[in-house]
Short mmCIF file of C-alpha atoms and ligand atoms in Angstrom, two decimals:
data_model
loop_
_atom_site.label_atom_id
_atom_site.label_comp_id
_atom_site.label_asym_id
_atom_site.label_seq_id
_atom_site.Cartn_x
_atom_site.Cartn_y
_atom_site.Cartn_z
CA UNK A 1 121.75 75.16 115.70
CA UNK A 2 118.59 76.34 117.39
CA UNK A 3 115.60 77.53 114.95
CA UNK A 4 114.54 80.70 114.97
CA UNK A 5 111.58 82.95 113.66
CA UNK A 6 112.55 85.92 111.78
CA UNK A 7 109.76 88.68 112.48
CA UNK A 8 109.71 91.72 109.92
CA UNK A 9 108.26 95.16 111.36
CA UNK A 10 108.55 98.27 110.26
CA UNK A 11 111.61 100.32 110.05
CA UNK A 12 110.28 103.24 111.30
CA UNK A 13 106.39 104.77 111.00
CA UNK A 14 103.33 103.73 112.56
CA UNK A 15 103.17 100.73 113.06
CA UNK A 16 106.58 100.14 114.67
CA UNK A 17 105.54 101.32 118.09
CA UNK A 18 102.72 99.24 118.50
CA UNK A 19 104.44 96.57 117.06
CA UNK A 20 107.15 96.29 119.91
CA UNK A 21 104.96 96.85 122.52
CA UNK A 22 102.97 93.64 121.64
CA UNK A 23 106.17 92.16 121.75
CA UNK A 24 107.26 93.25 125.09
CA UNK A 25 103.30 92.39 126.78
CA UNK A 26 104.39 89.06 125.09
CA UNK A 27 107.71 89.01 127.20
CA UNK A 28 109.84 89.07 124.07
CA UNK A 29 112.60 91.89 124.66
CA UNK A 30 113.97 93.24 122.20
CA UNK A 31 118.09 94.20 122.49
CA UNK A 32 117.43 97.16 119.83
CA UNK A 33 120.45 99.02 118.81
CA UNK A 34 118.75 102.17 116.98
CA UNK A 35 120.19 102.05 113.39
CA UNK A 36 120.68 98.21 113.56
CA UNK A 37 118.54 96.22 110.66
CA UNK A 38 118.42 92.69 112.79
CA UNK A 39 117.97 92.57 116.15
CA UNK A 40 117.81 89.40 118.75
CA UNK A 41 115.56 88.33 121.15
CA UNK A 42 116.65 87.12 124.65
CA UNK A 43 113.77 85.15 125.95
CA UNK A 44 112.08 83.89 122.62
CA UNK A 45 113.92 82.01 119.46
CA UNK A 46 113.18 85.34 117.36
CA UNK A 47 114.87 87.42 115.68
CA UNK A 48 113.35 90.96 114.49
CA UNK A 49 114.28 92.37 110.79
CA UNK A 50 113.91 95.95 110.53
CA UNK A 51 112.41 96.37 107.06
CA UNK A 52 110.58 99.25 104.59
CA UNK A 53 106.88 98.85 105.27
CA UNK A 54 105.90 98.15 101.62
CA UNK A 55 109.01 95.88 101.33
CA UNK A 56 107.75 93.59 103.85
CA UNK A 57 105.45 91.28 101.20
CA UNK A 58 108.03 90.57 99.05
CA UNK A 59 110.36 89.55 101.96
CA UNK A 60 108.06 87.24 103.71
CA UNK A 61 106.92 86.16 100.50
CA UNK A 62 110.66 85.12 99.46
CA UNK A 63 110.84 83.30 102.92
CA UNK A 64 113.53 86.35 104.13
CA UNK A 65 111.27 87.03 107.15
CA UNK A 66 108.83 83.86 108.11
CA UNK A 67 106.05 86.26 109.92
CA UNK A 68 105.59 90.35 110.02
CA UNK A 69 103.24 92.47 111.23
CA UNK A 70 101.66 94.68 108.59
CA UNK A 71 98.89 96.62 107.89
CA UNK A 72 96.28 94.82 106.19
CA UNK A 73 96.02 97.80 103.41
CA UNK A 74 99.91 97.05 102.70
CA UNK A 75 98.61 93.28 102.42
CA UNK A 76 96.02 93.83 100.65
CA UNK A 77 97.81 96.72 97.88
CA UNK A 78 101.10 94.00 97.33
CA UNK A 79 98.92 91.05 96.29
CA UNK A 80 101.13 88.25 97.65
CA UNK A 81 99.63 84.94 99.12
CA UNK A 82 100.50 85.21 102.72
CA UNK A 83 98.67 83.63 105.47
CA UNK A 84 96.43 86.18 107.59
CA UNK A 85 97.81 84.79 111.23
CA UNK A 86 96.09 86.87 113.30
CA UNK A 87 94.47 90.75 113.47
CA UNK A 88 96.14 92.59 116.27
CA UNK A 89 93.53 95.59 117.24
CA UNK A 90 96.15 98.58 116.58
CA UNK A 91 96.60 100.68 113.98
CA UNK A 92 92.99 100.80 112.80
CA UNK A 93 92.42 103.39 109.44
CA UNK A 94 90.97 102.76 106.70
CA UNK A 95 91.58 103.37 103.11
CA UNK A 96 88.88 105.84 101.75
CA UNK A 97 87.81 107.61 98.66
CA UNK A 98 87.17 111.83 99.40
CA UNK A 99 86.71 114.46 97.32
CA UNK A 100 86.88 118.38 97.69
CA UNK A 101 83.95 119.36 100.16
CA UNK A 102 80.72 120.52 98.50
CA UNK A 103 81.32 117.90 95.63
CA UNK A 104 78.00 116.38 94.71
CA UNK A 105 78.09 112.66 95.96
CA UNK A 106 75.49 110.30 95.34
CA UNK A 107 77.65 107.03 95.20
CA UNK A 108 80.51 105.27 93.43
CA UNK A 109 79.06 105.63 90.01
CA UNK A 110 80.09 109.62 90.39
CA UNK A 111 83.69 108.56 90.03
CA UNK A 112 83.26 107.26 86.24
CA UNK A 113 85.84 109.00 84.26
CA UNK A 114 87.19 110.71 86.90
CA UNK A 115 91.16 111.18 87.96
CA UNK A 116 92.05 109.66 91.44
CA UNK A 117 95.47 109.91 93.00
CA UNK A 118 96.30 107.22 95.23
CA UNK A 119 99.35 105.32 96.60
CA UNK A 120 96.81 101.95 96.64
CA UNK A 121 96.92 101.46 92.92
CA UNK A 122 96.03 98.09 93.09
CA UNK A 123 93.21 98.14 96.00
CA UNK A 124 91.35 100.64 94.21
CA UNK A 125 91.55 99.22 90.85
CA UNK A 126 89.93 96.04 92.61
CA UNK A 127 87.14 98.34 94.03
CA UNK A 128 86.64 100.10 90.48
CA UNK A 129 86.03 96.90 88.78
CA UNK A 130 83.95 95.72 91.67
CA UNK A 131 82.09 98.58 90.52
CA UNK A 132 82.17 98.36 86.80
CA UNK A 133 83.50 101.63 86.55
CA UNK A 134 86.54 103.51 84.61
CA UNK A 135 88.84 105.78 85.97
CA UNK A 136 92.08 107.38 85.93
CA UNK A 137 94.41 106.14 88.55
CA UNK A 138 97.41 108.86 89.42
CA UNK A 139 100.26 106.62 91.63
CA UNK A 140 101.99 108.77 93.85
CA UNK A 141 103.90 107.93 97.08
CA UNK A 142 103.00 110.49 99.18
CA UNK A 143 101.41 113.53 100.20
CA UNK A 144 98.01 112.11 98.18
CA UNK A 145 95.74 114.68 100.03
CA UNK A 146 97.02 117.68 98.05
CA UNK A 147 96.06 116.27 94.43
CA UNK A 148 92.65 117.91 93.95
CA UNK A 149 94.15 120.90 95.33
CA UNK A 150 96.94 121.48 92.92
CA UNK A 151 94.79 120.32 90.00
CA UNK A 152 96.30 116.94 89.66
CA UNK A 153 93.45 114.54 90.54
CA UNK A 154 89.60 114.95 91.37
CA UNK A 155 89.04 112.47 94.13
CA UNK A 156 92.14 111.22 96.44
CA UNK A 157 91.68 107.21 97.59
CA UNK A 158 93.97 107.51 100.54
CA UNK A 159 94.15 105.94 104.46
CA UNK A 160 91.99 107.72 107.09
CA UNK A 161 91.95 107.23 110.43
CA UNK A 162 90.52 110.70 112.59
CA UNK A 163 89.82 112.24 109.06
CA UNK A 164 91.56 115.50 110.17
CA UNK A 165 94.55 115.64 107.08
CA UNK A 166 91.61 115.35 104.98
CA UNK A 167 89.42 118.18 106.87
CA UNK A 168 92.82 120.22 106.76
CA UNK A 169 93.10 119.55 102.75
CA UNK A 170 89.17 120.56 101.88
CA UNK A 171 88.15 117.12 101.39
CA UNK A 172 85.19 114.83 102.69
CA UNK A 173 85.04 111.01 102.86
CA UNK A 174 82.76 109.71 101.01
CA UNK A 175 83.18 105.78 100.44
CA UNK A 176 85.72 103.37 102.37
CA UNK A 177 87.29 101.10 99.83
CA UNK A 178 88.67 98.80 102.63
CA UNK A 179 88.78 99.08 106.64
CA UNK A 180 92.48 98.13 107.75
CA UNK A 181 94.30 97.41 111.31
CA UNK A 182 97.32 95.65 111.89
CA UNK A 183 97.89 92.18 111.28
CA UNK A 184 100.24 89.35 112.09
CA UNK A 185 100.89 87.49 108.90
CA UNK A 186 102.82 84.47 107.77
CA UNK A 187 104.69 82.92 104.90
CA UNK A 188 102.07 79.98 104.08
CA UNK A 189 105.18 77.33 104.05
CA UNK A 190 106.95 77.70 106.83
CA UNK A 191 108.75 74.10 108.21
CA UNK A 192 107.21 72.32 111.16
CA UNK A 193 109.75 73.57 113.54
CA UNK A 194 109.26 77.21 112.67
CA UNK A 195 105.35 76.84 113.00
CA UNK A 196 105.79 75.29 115.98
CA UNK A 197 107.04 78.39 117.35
CA UNK A 198 104.71 80.78 115.53
CA UNK A 199 101.93 78.47 117.64
CA UNK A 200 103.78 79.82 120.23
CA UNK A 201 104.18 83.44 119.80
CA UNK A 202 100.32 83.12 119.04
CA UNK A 203 99.63 82.08 121.88
CA UNK A 204 101.03 84.42 123.94
CA UNK A 205 99.73 87.17 121.54
CA UNK A 206 96.10 86.19 121.98
CA UNK A 207 96.48 85.93 125.52
CA UNK A 208 97.64 89.51 125.43
CA UNK A 209 94.99 90.69 123.06
CA UNK A 210 92.30 89.00 125.57
CA UNK A 211 93.93 90.63 128.55
CA UNK A 212 93.21 93.95 126.93
CA UNK A 213 89.52 93.41 125.61
CA UNK A 214 89.08 92.65 129.37
CA UNK A 215 88.97 93.66 132.43
CA UNK A 216 88.80 92.39 136.10
CA UNK A 217 85.67 93.97 137.71
CA UNK A 218 85.12 94.04 141.79
CA UNK A 219 81.95 95.73 143.25
CA UNK A 220 80.39 95.71 146.90
CA UNK A 221 76.62 94.67 147.00
CA UNK A 222 74.08 94.17 149.51
CA UNK A 223 73.15 90.45 149.74
CA UNK A 224 70.37 90.54 148.55
CA UNK A 225 70.65 92.00 145.50
CA UNK A 226 73.73 89.60 144.69
CA UNK A 227 70.89 87.61 142.40
CA UNK A 228 70.71 90.61 140.63
CA UNK A 229 73.48 91.63 139.93
CA UNK A 230 75.03 88.11 138.96
CA UNK A 231 71.56 88.57 136.46
CA UNK A 232 73.09 91.79 134.84
CA UNK A 233 76.60 90.45 134.16
CA UNK A 234 77.09 89.09 130.93
CA UNK A 235 77.97 85.37 131.26
CA UNK A 236 81.74 84.44 131.73
CA UNK A 237 81.97 81.83 134.40
CA UNK A 238 80.23 82.39 137.64
CA UNK A 239 81.37 85.30 139.27
CA UNK A 240 82.80 85.21 142.79
CA UNK A 241 80.77 86.55 145.71
CA UNK A 242 83.06 87.04 149.20
CA UNK A 243 81.43 88.09 151.98
CA UNK A 244 82.23 91.89 153.52
CA UNK A 245 83.83 91.89 157.35
CA UNK A 246 80.34 94.08 157.27
CA UNK A 247 77.35 91.68 157.75
CA UNK A 248 75.53 91.64 154.85
CA UNK A 249 77.31 92.86 152.40
CA UNK A 250 79.39 91.61 149.91
CA UNK A 251 82.00 91.36 147.42
CA UNK A 252 81.57 90.24 143.23
CA UNK A 253 84.63 89.98 141.28
CA UNK A 254 84.35 88.76 137.76
CA UNK A 255 85.85 89.52 134.37
CA UNK A 256 84.11 91.33 131.75
CA UNK A 257 84.54 92.90 128.09
CA UNK A 258 85.74 96.36 128.45
CA UNK A 259 82.78 97.70 126.05
CA UNK A 260 80.26 95.74 127.95
CA UNK A 261 81.21 97.40 131.06
CA UNK A 262 79.93 100.75 129.60
CA UNK A 263 76.20 99.37 128.54
CA UNK A 264 75.64 98.04 132.19
CA UNK A 265 77.13 100.17 134.57
CA UNK A 266 74.59 102.43 135.36
CA UNK A 267 72.04 99.12 136.32
CA UNK A 268 74.28 98.06 138.32
CA UNK A 269 74.44 101.01 140.36
CA UNK A 270 70.91 101.03 140.01
CA UNK A 271 70.69 97.75 141.51
CA UNK A 272 73.10 99.00 144.53
CA UNK A 273 76.31 98.15 143.74
CA UNK A 274 79.14 100.36 145.25
CA UNK A 275 82.66 100.64 145.35
CA UNK A 276 83.15 99.53 141.63
CA UNK A 277 86.31 98.95 140.73
CA UNK A 278 87.91 97.91 137.46
CA UNK A 279 91.36 96.80 137.02
CA UNK A 280 93.41 96.32 133.82
CA UNK A 281 94.52 92.29 133.52
CA UNK A 282 98.00 91.78 132.48
CA UNK A 283 97.57 88.21 130.28
CA UNK A 284 94.16 86.12 130.18
CA UNK A 285 94.54 82.47 129.14
CA UNK A 286 91.30 80.51 128.58
P1 AMP B 1 103.31 104.64 107.27
O1 AMP B 1 103.64 104.98 109.14
O2 AMP B 1 102.52 106.19 107.24
O3 AMP B 1 104.25 103.70 106.92
O4 AMP B 1 102.01 103.64 107.76
C1 AMP B 1 102.06 102.60 107.68
C2 AMP B 1 100.77 101.77 107.66
O5 AMP B 1 100.43 102.35 109.31
C3 AMP B 1 99.96 101.86 107.28
O6 AMP B 1 100.05 100.73 105.78
C4 AMP B 1 98.45 101.41 107.71
O7 AMP B 1 98.49 100.24 107.74
C5 AMP B 1 98.96 102.31 109.01
N1 AMP B 1 98.58 103.54 109.00
C6 AMP B 1 98.69 104.19 108.27
N2 AMP B 1 98.07 105.65 108.27
C7 AMP B 1 97.39 105.52 109.45
C8 AMP B 1 96.22 106.39 110.10
N3 AMP B 1 96.23 107.50 109.93
N4 AMP B 1 96.12 105.47 111.06
C9 AMP B 1 96.11 104.29 111.61
N5 AMP B 1 97.22 103.78 111.08
C10 AMP B 1 97.84 103.89 109.70
#
């Protein structure tokens, strides 16, 4: 029988959509009957297991799943020795310390002797140990942000992305304990056939991630400005320059990291670039 990789993803919640959409961009389609625990991909030897987020590290550690898409915060919290294969760039958030608005704050030492509510006790304990602090950790499984309001805790340690939940509950973020994003993780003892499949999957994922971060850039420019414009473009390979039907003008094409583009756009225009187009790239193989 053909070897198949077993990939665990979150059954429902914030990571699911991003996980399925990266698989889709990798050309891996899942036949997903809604209430299924397991679904098979047709175009790649891979089965998807839909599991509770907090159970996934244990399943990968036990070898029930070979690989998983998980928040880094969950990996750190569950303390299982998983291999961190690839950061995936979505579900970016941070585990942070927050206190009621207006509470004086001059640094982590303010947490000494305080009661801190969290769903991430192990990560918080490590943070307190790093700062040589003693505090009372109250583990609660959800709605941590209400703990200070009901007198259960002086501070919280919880996941934040925009900060709007903290704001609504009258809390202020003071310290980042752990920045987090989605990761592809693996059992460190995969057999060779599964490692080879993981390498194939990783190749596809990296092509998708490269493409997401880069854009195809085209612009027209007067011939006498071409050298200056090429000087501004951050070097990948040499850009393509093609003459336009209108004499004395050329079209310049290159690939550029999206964030770099915004840094140089004004300079490109100043140098005479016109008709600038930025086009998404579907896959990028370096
Ligand atoms: P949940 O869907 O709430 O079970 O969260 C699953 C995972 O999504 C967490 O372990 C984090 O890695 C990530 N996550 C949670 N909250 C946020 C947030 N506010 N913004 C982005 N990612 C988050």
